[in-house]
mmCIF file of C-alpha atoms in Angstrom:
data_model
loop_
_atom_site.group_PDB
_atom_site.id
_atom_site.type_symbol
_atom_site.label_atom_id
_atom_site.label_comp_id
_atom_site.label_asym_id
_atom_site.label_seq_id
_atom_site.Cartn_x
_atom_site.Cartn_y
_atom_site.Cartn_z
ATOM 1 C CA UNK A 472 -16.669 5.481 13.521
ATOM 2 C CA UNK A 473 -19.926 3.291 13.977
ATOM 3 C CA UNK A 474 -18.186 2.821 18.577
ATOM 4 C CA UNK A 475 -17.054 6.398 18.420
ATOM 5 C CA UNK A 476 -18.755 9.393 19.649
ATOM 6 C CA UNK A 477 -18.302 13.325 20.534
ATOM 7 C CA UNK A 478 -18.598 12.720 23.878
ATOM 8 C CA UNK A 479 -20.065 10.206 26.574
ATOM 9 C CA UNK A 480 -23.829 11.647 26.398
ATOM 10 C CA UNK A 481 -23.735 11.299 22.415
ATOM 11 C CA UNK A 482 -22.814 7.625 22.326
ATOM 12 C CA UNK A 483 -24.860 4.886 21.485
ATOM 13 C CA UNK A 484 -23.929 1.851 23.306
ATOM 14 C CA UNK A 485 -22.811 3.320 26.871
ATOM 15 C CA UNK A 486 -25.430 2.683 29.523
ATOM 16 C CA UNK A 487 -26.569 5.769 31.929
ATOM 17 C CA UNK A 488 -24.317 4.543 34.642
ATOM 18 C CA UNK A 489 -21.332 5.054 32.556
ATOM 19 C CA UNK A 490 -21.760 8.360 31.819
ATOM 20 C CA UNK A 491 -22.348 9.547 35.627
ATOM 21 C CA UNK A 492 -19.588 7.990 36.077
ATOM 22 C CA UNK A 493 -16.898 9.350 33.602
ATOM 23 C CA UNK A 494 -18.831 12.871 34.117
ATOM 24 C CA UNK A 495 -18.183 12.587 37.926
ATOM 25 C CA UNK A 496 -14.656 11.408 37.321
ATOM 26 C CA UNK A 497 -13.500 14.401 34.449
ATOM 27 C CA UNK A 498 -16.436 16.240 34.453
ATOM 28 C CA UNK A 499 -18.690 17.397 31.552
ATOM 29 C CA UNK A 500 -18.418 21.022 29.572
ATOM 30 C CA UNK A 501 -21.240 21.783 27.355
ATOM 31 C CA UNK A 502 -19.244 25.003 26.973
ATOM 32 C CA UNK A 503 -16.400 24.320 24.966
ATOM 33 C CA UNK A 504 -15.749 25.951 21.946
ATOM 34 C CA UNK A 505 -13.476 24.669 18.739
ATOM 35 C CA UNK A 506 -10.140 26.947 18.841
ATOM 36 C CA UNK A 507 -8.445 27.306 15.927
ATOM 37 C CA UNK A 508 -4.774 25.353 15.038
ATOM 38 C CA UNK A 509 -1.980 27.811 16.166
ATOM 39 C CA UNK A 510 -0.042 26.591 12.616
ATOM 40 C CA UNK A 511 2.210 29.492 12.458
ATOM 41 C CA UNK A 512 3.266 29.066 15.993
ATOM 42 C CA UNK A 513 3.669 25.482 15.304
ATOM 43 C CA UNK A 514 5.736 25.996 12.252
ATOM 44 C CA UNK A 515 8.513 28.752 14.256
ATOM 45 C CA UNK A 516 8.656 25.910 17.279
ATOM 46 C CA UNK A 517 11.890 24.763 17.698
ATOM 47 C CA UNK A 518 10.986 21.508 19.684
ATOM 48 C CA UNK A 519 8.431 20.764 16.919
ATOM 49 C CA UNK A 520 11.064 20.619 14.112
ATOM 50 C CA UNK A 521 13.252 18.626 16.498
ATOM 51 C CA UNK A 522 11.145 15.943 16.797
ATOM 52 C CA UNK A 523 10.086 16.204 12.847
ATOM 53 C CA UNK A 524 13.887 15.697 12.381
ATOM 54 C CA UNK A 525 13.933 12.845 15.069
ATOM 55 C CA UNK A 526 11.560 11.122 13.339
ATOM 56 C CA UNK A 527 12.444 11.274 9.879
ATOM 57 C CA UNK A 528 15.827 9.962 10.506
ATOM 58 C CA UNK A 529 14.262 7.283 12.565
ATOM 59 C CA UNK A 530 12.239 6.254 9.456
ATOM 60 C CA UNK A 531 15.355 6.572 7.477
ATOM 61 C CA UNK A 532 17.278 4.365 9.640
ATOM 62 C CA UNK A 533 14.285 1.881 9.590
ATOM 63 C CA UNK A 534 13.968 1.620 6.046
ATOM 64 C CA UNK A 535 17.146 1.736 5.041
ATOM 65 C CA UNK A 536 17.971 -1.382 7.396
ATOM 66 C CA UNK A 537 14.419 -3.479 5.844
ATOM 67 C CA UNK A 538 15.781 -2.498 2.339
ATOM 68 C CA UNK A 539 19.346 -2.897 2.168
ATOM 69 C CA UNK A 540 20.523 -5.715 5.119
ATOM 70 C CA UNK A 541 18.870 -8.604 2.768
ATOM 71 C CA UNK A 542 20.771 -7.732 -0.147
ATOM 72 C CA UNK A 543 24.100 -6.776 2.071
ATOM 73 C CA UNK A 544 23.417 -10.562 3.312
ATOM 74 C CA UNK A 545 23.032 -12.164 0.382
ATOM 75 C CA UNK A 546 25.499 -10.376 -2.068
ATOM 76 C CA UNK A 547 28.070 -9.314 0.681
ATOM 77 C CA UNK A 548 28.223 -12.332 2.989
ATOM 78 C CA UNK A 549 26.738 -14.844 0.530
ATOM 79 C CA UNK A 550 23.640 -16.194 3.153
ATOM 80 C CA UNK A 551 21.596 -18.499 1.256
ATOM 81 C CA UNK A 552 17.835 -17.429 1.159
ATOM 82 C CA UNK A 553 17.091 -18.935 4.389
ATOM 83 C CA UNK A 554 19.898 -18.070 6.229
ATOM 84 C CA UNK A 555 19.107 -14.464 4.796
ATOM 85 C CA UNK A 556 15.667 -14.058 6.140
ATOM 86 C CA UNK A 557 16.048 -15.929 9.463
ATOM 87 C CA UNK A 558 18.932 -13.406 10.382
ATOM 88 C CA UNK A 559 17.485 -10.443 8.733
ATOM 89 C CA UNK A 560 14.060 -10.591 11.021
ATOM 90 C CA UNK A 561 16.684 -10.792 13.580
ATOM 91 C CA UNK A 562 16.929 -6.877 14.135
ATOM 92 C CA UNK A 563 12.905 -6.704 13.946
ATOM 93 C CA UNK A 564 12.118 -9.332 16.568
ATOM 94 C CA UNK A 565 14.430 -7.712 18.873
ATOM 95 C CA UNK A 566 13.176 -4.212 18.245
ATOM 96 C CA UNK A 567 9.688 -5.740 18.465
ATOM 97 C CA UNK A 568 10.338 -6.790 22.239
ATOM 98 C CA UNK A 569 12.390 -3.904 23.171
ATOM 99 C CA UNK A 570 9.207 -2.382 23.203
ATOM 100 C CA UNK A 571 7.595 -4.296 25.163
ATOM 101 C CA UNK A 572 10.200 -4.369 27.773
ATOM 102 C CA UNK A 573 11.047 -0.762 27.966
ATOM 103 C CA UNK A 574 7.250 0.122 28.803
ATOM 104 C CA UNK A 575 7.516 -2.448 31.463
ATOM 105 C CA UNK A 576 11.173 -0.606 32.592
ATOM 106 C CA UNK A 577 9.281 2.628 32.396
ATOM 107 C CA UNK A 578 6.031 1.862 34.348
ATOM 108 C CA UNK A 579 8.519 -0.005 37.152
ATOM 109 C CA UNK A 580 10.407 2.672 37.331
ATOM 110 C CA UNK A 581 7.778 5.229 37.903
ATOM 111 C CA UNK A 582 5.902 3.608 40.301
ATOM 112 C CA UNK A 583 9.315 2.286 42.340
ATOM 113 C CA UNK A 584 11.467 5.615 42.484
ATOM 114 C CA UNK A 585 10.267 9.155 42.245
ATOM 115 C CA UNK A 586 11.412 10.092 39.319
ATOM 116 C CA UNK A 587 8.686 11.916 37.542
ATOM 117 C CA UNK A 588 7.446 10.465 33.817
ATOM 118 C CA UNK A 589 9.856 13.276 31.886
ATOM 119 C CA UNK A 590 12.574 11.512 33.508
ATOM 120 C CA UNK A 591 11.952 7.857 33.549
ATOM 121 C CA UNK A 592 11.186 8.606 29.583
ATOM 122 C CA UNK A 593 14.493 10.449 28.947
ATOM 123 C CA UNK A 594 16.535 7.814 30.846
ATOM 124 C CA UNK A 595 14.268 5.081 28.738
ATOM 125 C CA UNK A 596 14.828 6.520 25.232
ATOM 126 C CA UNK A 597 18.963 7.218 26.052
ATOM 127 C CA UNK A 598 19.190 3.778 26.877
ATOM 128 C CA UNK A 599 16.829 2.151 23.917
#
């Protein structure tokens, strides 16, 4: 809150040629007014409650793998403590720099081909 600010012309620590220069760039509209949060439109969208759904079995997946692969390792497959959280972090790590990497894949691939960003992130998030 204390570096944040409305807009450029309201904050306290950016210097006059800063603001020219981000008002040049996107402009600046004393103009705007609030609109109000279309929450009934957003509660019959489709694509919204896919990608609630998405999500929440995303997080199930997640949790269910920090909660229950320890205790599958020790109890099932009888991994000493070590063992147990040397090979459980395993899945993390990896997931960890798969992130990495794909935005890497994704910006090469954008700026390499012409396939537009809808496409590069479809392709991206079929293969991850």
């Amino acid at each position: 809150m204390l570096v944040s600010a409305d807009n450029p012309r309201k904050h306290k620590f950016i210097s006059k040629k800063e603001i020219a220069y981000i008002e040049r760039k996107i402009g600046f509209n004393t103009n705007i007014q609030a609109q109000s949060t279309p929450w009934l439109a957003m509660a019959k969208s489709g694509p919204l409650w896919a990608i609630i759904l998405a999500h929440m079995c995303n997080n199930w997946t997640g949790y269910t793998l920090i909660t229950v692969l320890p205790t599958f390792m020790r109890e099932v497959l009888k991994f000493d403590i070590l063992q147990n959280g040397v090979l459980s972090s395993i899945p993390f790590i990896c997931r960890a720099v798969e992130m990495v990497v794909s935005g890497q894949v994704a910006d090469l691939l954008r700026a390499r081909t012409s396939l537009g960003t809808t496409k590069v992130r479809k392709i991206i998030q079929g293969v991850v």
